[in-house]
């Protein structure tokens, strides 16, 4: 058992060292989407990256809540790629009624580090008013390129 664990750890270390692993998002099932949405109102994020040699970390968090003043959904994404031959992207979208906002960004670097942060939220008030908001930040060190697009928020 101990030898098998050592072999597994060695295999994972080797895969990480040569860059054959990458982070990718998990697609939500309808049941999972029901847990993070409030009817037709939702906030979602998607993102990941690739490193020829190095590491890629991705973390997403989505939540929905309802209280006396209305419903609110939020989604956050954080992607960090470090090493050589880097690519990373991030996307976020929020919808509440007729209010929609979305962001998308991507970056590449020959070597160094890329960090992408996406935040998006939607709010529907008990009086029927809606609001959405989306934001993206891209930081890159080590040369390369990055671009981002943001759709307009509606109130």
GROMACS .gro file of C-alpha atoms in nm:
model
  155
    1UNK     CA    1   0.000   0.000   0.000
    2UNK     CA    2   0.275   0.243   0.094
    3UNK     CA    3   0.468   0.165  -0.226
    4UNK     CA    4   0.156   0.228  -0.434
    5UNK     CA    5   0.107   0.566  -0.265
    6UNK     CA    6   0.470   0.657  -0.338
    7UNK     CA    7   0.427   0.560  -0.705
    8UNK     CA    8   0.106   0.764  -0.730
    9UNK     CA    9   0.274   1.066  -0.573
   10UNK     CA   10   0.571   1.028  -0.807
   11UNK     CA   11   0.342   1.006  -1.111
   12UNK     CA   12   0.151   1.321  -1.010
   13UNK     CA   13   0.479   1.506  -0.947
   14UNK     CA   14   0.610   1.401  -1.287
   15UNK     CA   15   0.291   1.509  -1.464
   16UNK     CA   16   0.302   1.847  -1.293
   17UNK     CA   17   0.670   1.889  -1.374
   18UNK     CA   18   0.623   1.828  -1.747
   19UNK     CA   19   0.302   2.029  -1.768
   20UNK     CA   20   0.062   1.756  -1.879
   21UNK     CA   21  -0.202   1.858  -1.629
   22UNK     CA   22  -0.423   2.162  -1.650
   23UNK     CA   23  -0.713   2.307  -1.458
   24UNK     CA   24  -1.057   2.298  -1.615
   25UNK     CA   25  -1.402   2.388  -1.489
   26UNK     CA   26  -1.670   2.136  -1.404
   27UNK     CA   27  -1.998   2.175  -1.591
   28UNK     CA   28  -2.294   2.199  -1.350
   29UNK     CA   29  -2.584   1.957  -1.376
   30UNK     CA   30  -2.939   2.093  -1.365
   31UNK     CA   31  -2.968   1.989  -0.999
   32UNK     CA   32  -2.643   2.170  -0.911
   33UNK     CA   33  -2.755   2.478  -1.106
   34UNK     CA   34  -3.080   2.486  -0.906
   35UNK     CA   35  -2.872   2.513  -0.588
   36UNK     CA   36  -2.685   2.823  -0.708
   37UNK     CA   37  -2.958   3.004  -0.899
   38UNK     CA   38  -3.276   3.180  -0.796
   39UNK     CA   39  -3.521   3.085  -1.071
   40UNK     CA   40  -3.435   3.277  -1.388
   41UNK     CA   41  -3.171   3.473  -1.194
   42UNK     CA   42  -2.816   3.334  -1.184
   43UNK     CA   43  -2.443   3.404  -1.168
   44UNK     CA   44  -2.188   3.167  -1.325
   45UNK     CA   45  -1.812   3.162  -1.384
   46UNK     CA   46  -1.586   2.950  -1.604
   47UNK     CA   47  -1.210   2.946  -1.640
   48UNK     CA   48  -0.889   2.749  -1.649
   49UNK     CA   49  -0.544   2.743  -1.795
   50UNK     CA   50  -0.249   2.550  -1.930
   51UNK     CA   51   0.123   2.540  -1.855
   52UNK     CA   52   0.380   2.357  -2.067
   53UNK     CA   53   0.592   2.334  -1.753
   54UNK     CA   54   0.464   2.462  -1.420
   55UNK     CA   55   0.134   2.472  -1.236
   56UNK     CA   56  -0.220   2.594  -1.292
   57UNK     CA   57  -0.461   2.648  -1.004
   58UNK     CA   58  -0.828   2.736  -1.044
   59UNK     CA   59  -1.095   2.798  -0.781
   60UNK     CA   60  -1.459   2.892  -0.832
   61UNK     CA   61  -1.730   2.976  -0.580
   62UNK     CA   62  -2.099   3.032  -0.659
   63UNK     CA   63  -2.378   3.108  -0.414
   64UNK     CA   64  -2.740   3.222  -0.404
   65UNK     CA   65  -2.947   3.354  -0.116
   66UNK     CA   66  -3.291   3.492  -0.054
   67UNK     CA   67  -3.406   3.724   0.221
   68UNK     CA   68  -3.693   3.964   0.281
   69UNK     CA   69  -3.553   4.228   0.046
   70UNK     CA   70  -3.511   3.995  -0.253
   71UNK     CA   71  -3.267   3.742  -0.402
   72UNK     CA   72  -2.897   3.768  -0.475
   73UNK     CA   73  -2.653   3.542  -0.662
   74UNK     CA   74  -2.274   3.573  -0.671
   75UNK     CA   75  -1.993   3.389  -0.847
   76UNK     CA   76  -1.616   3.431  -0.811
   77UNK     CA   77  -1.329   3.276  -1.008
   78UNK     CA   78  -0.955   3.281  -0.941
   79UNK     CA   79  -0.703   3.132  -1.187
   80UNK     CA   80  -0.325   3.132  -1.137
   81UNK     CA   81  -0.080   2.987  -1.392
   82UNK     CA   82   0.292   2.986  -1.321
   83UNK     CA   83   0.584   2.847  -1.522
   84UNK     CA   84   0.652   2.842  -1.898
   85UNK     CA   85   0.420   2.827  -2.200
   86UNK     CA   86   0.126   2.974  -2.010
   87UNK     CA   87  -0.235   3.028  -2.118
   88UNK     CA   88  -0.529   3.122  -1.894
   89UNK     CA   89  -0.886   3.246  -1.936
   90UNK     CA   90  -1.182   3.354  -1.725
   91UNK     CA   91  -1.551   3.421  -1.791
   92UNK     CA   92  -1.839   3.540  -1.572
   93UNK     CA   93  -2.205   3.619  -1.634
   94UNK     CA   94  -2.498   3.733  -1.422
   95UNK     CA   95  -2.864   3.756  -1.520
   96UNK     CA   96  -3.162   3.898  -1.330
   97UNK     CA   97  -3.480   3.969  -1.524
   98UNK     CA   98  -3.382   4.178  -1.828
   99UNK     CA   99  -3.052   4.279  -1.668
  100UNK     CA  100  -2.744   4.096  -1.801
  101UNK     CA  101  -2.371   4.154  -1.754
  102UNK     CA  102  -2.075   3.942  -1.858
  103UNK     CA  103  -1.695   3.954  -1.874
  104UNK     CA  104  -1.431   3.751  -2.055
  105UNK     CA  105  -1.054   3.767  -2.045
  106UNK     CA  106  -0.753   3.567  -2.154
  107UNK     CA  107  -0.378   3.594  -2.126
  108UNK     CA  108  -0.064   3.418  -2.252
  109UNK     CA  109   0.296   3.436  -2.137
  110UNK     CA  110   0.614   3.262  -2.251
  111UNK     CA  111   0.719   3.238  -1.887
  112UNK     CA  112   0.630   3.394  -1.554
  113UNK     CA  113   0.288   3.418  -1.394
  114UNK     CA  114  -0.073   3.492  -1.496
  115UNK     CA  115  -0.352   3.570  -1.249
  116UNK     CA  116  -0.717   3.616  -1.349
  117UNK     CA  117  -0.992   3.718  -1.106
  118UNK     CA  118  -1.361   3.730  -1.206
  119UNK     CA  119  -1.646   3.857  -0.986
  120UNK     CA  120  -2.008   3.869  -1.095
  121UNK     CA  121  -2.338   3.921  -0.913
  122UNK     CA  122  -2.709   3.966  -0.973
  123UNK     CA  123  -2.972   4.114  -0.747
  124UNK     CA  124  -3.349   4.112  -0.773
  125UNK     CA  125  -3.534   4.328  -0.521
  126UNK     CA  126  -3.873   4.239  -0.377
  127UNK     CA  127  -4.021   4.542  -0.558
  128UNK     CA  128  -3.916   4.391  -0.896
  129UNK     CA  129  -3.604   4.601  -0.955
  130UNK     CA  130  -3.297   4.419  -1.087
  131UNK     CA  131  -2.924   4.481  -1.105
  132UNK     CA  132  -2.623   4.290  -1.240
  133UNK     CA  133  -2.253   4.361  -1.215
  134UNK     CA  134  -1.944   4.183  -1.353
  135UNK     CA  135  -1.572   4.259  -1.314
  136UNK     CA  136  -1.247   4.099  -1.436
  137UNK     CA  137  -0.883   4.161  -1.343
  138UNK     CA  138  -0.590   4.017  -1.537
  139UNK     CA  139  -0.232   4.040  -1.411
  140UNK     CA  140   0.059   3.902  -1.611
  141UNK     CA  141   0.432   3.900  -1.537
  142UNK     CA  142   0.697   3.775  -1.776
  143UNK     CA  143   0.582   3.908  -2.113
  144UNK     CA  144   0.301   3.790  -2.337
  145UNK     CA  145  -0.039   3.932  -2.410
  146UNK     CA  146  -0.375   3.973  -2.244
  147UNK     CA  147  -0.717   4.101  -2.343
  148UNK     CA  148  -1.050   4.144  -2.170
  149UNK     CA  149  -1.403   4.233  -2.273
  150UNK     CA  150  -1.685   4.354  -2.051
  151UNK     CA  151  -2.051   4.381  -2.145
  152UNK     CA  152  -2.257   4.666  -2.007
  153UNK     CA  153  -2.443   4.628  -1.681
  154UNK     CA  154  -2.815   4.706  -1.671
  155UNK     CA  155  -3.012   4.844  -1.378
   0.00000   0.00000   0.00000
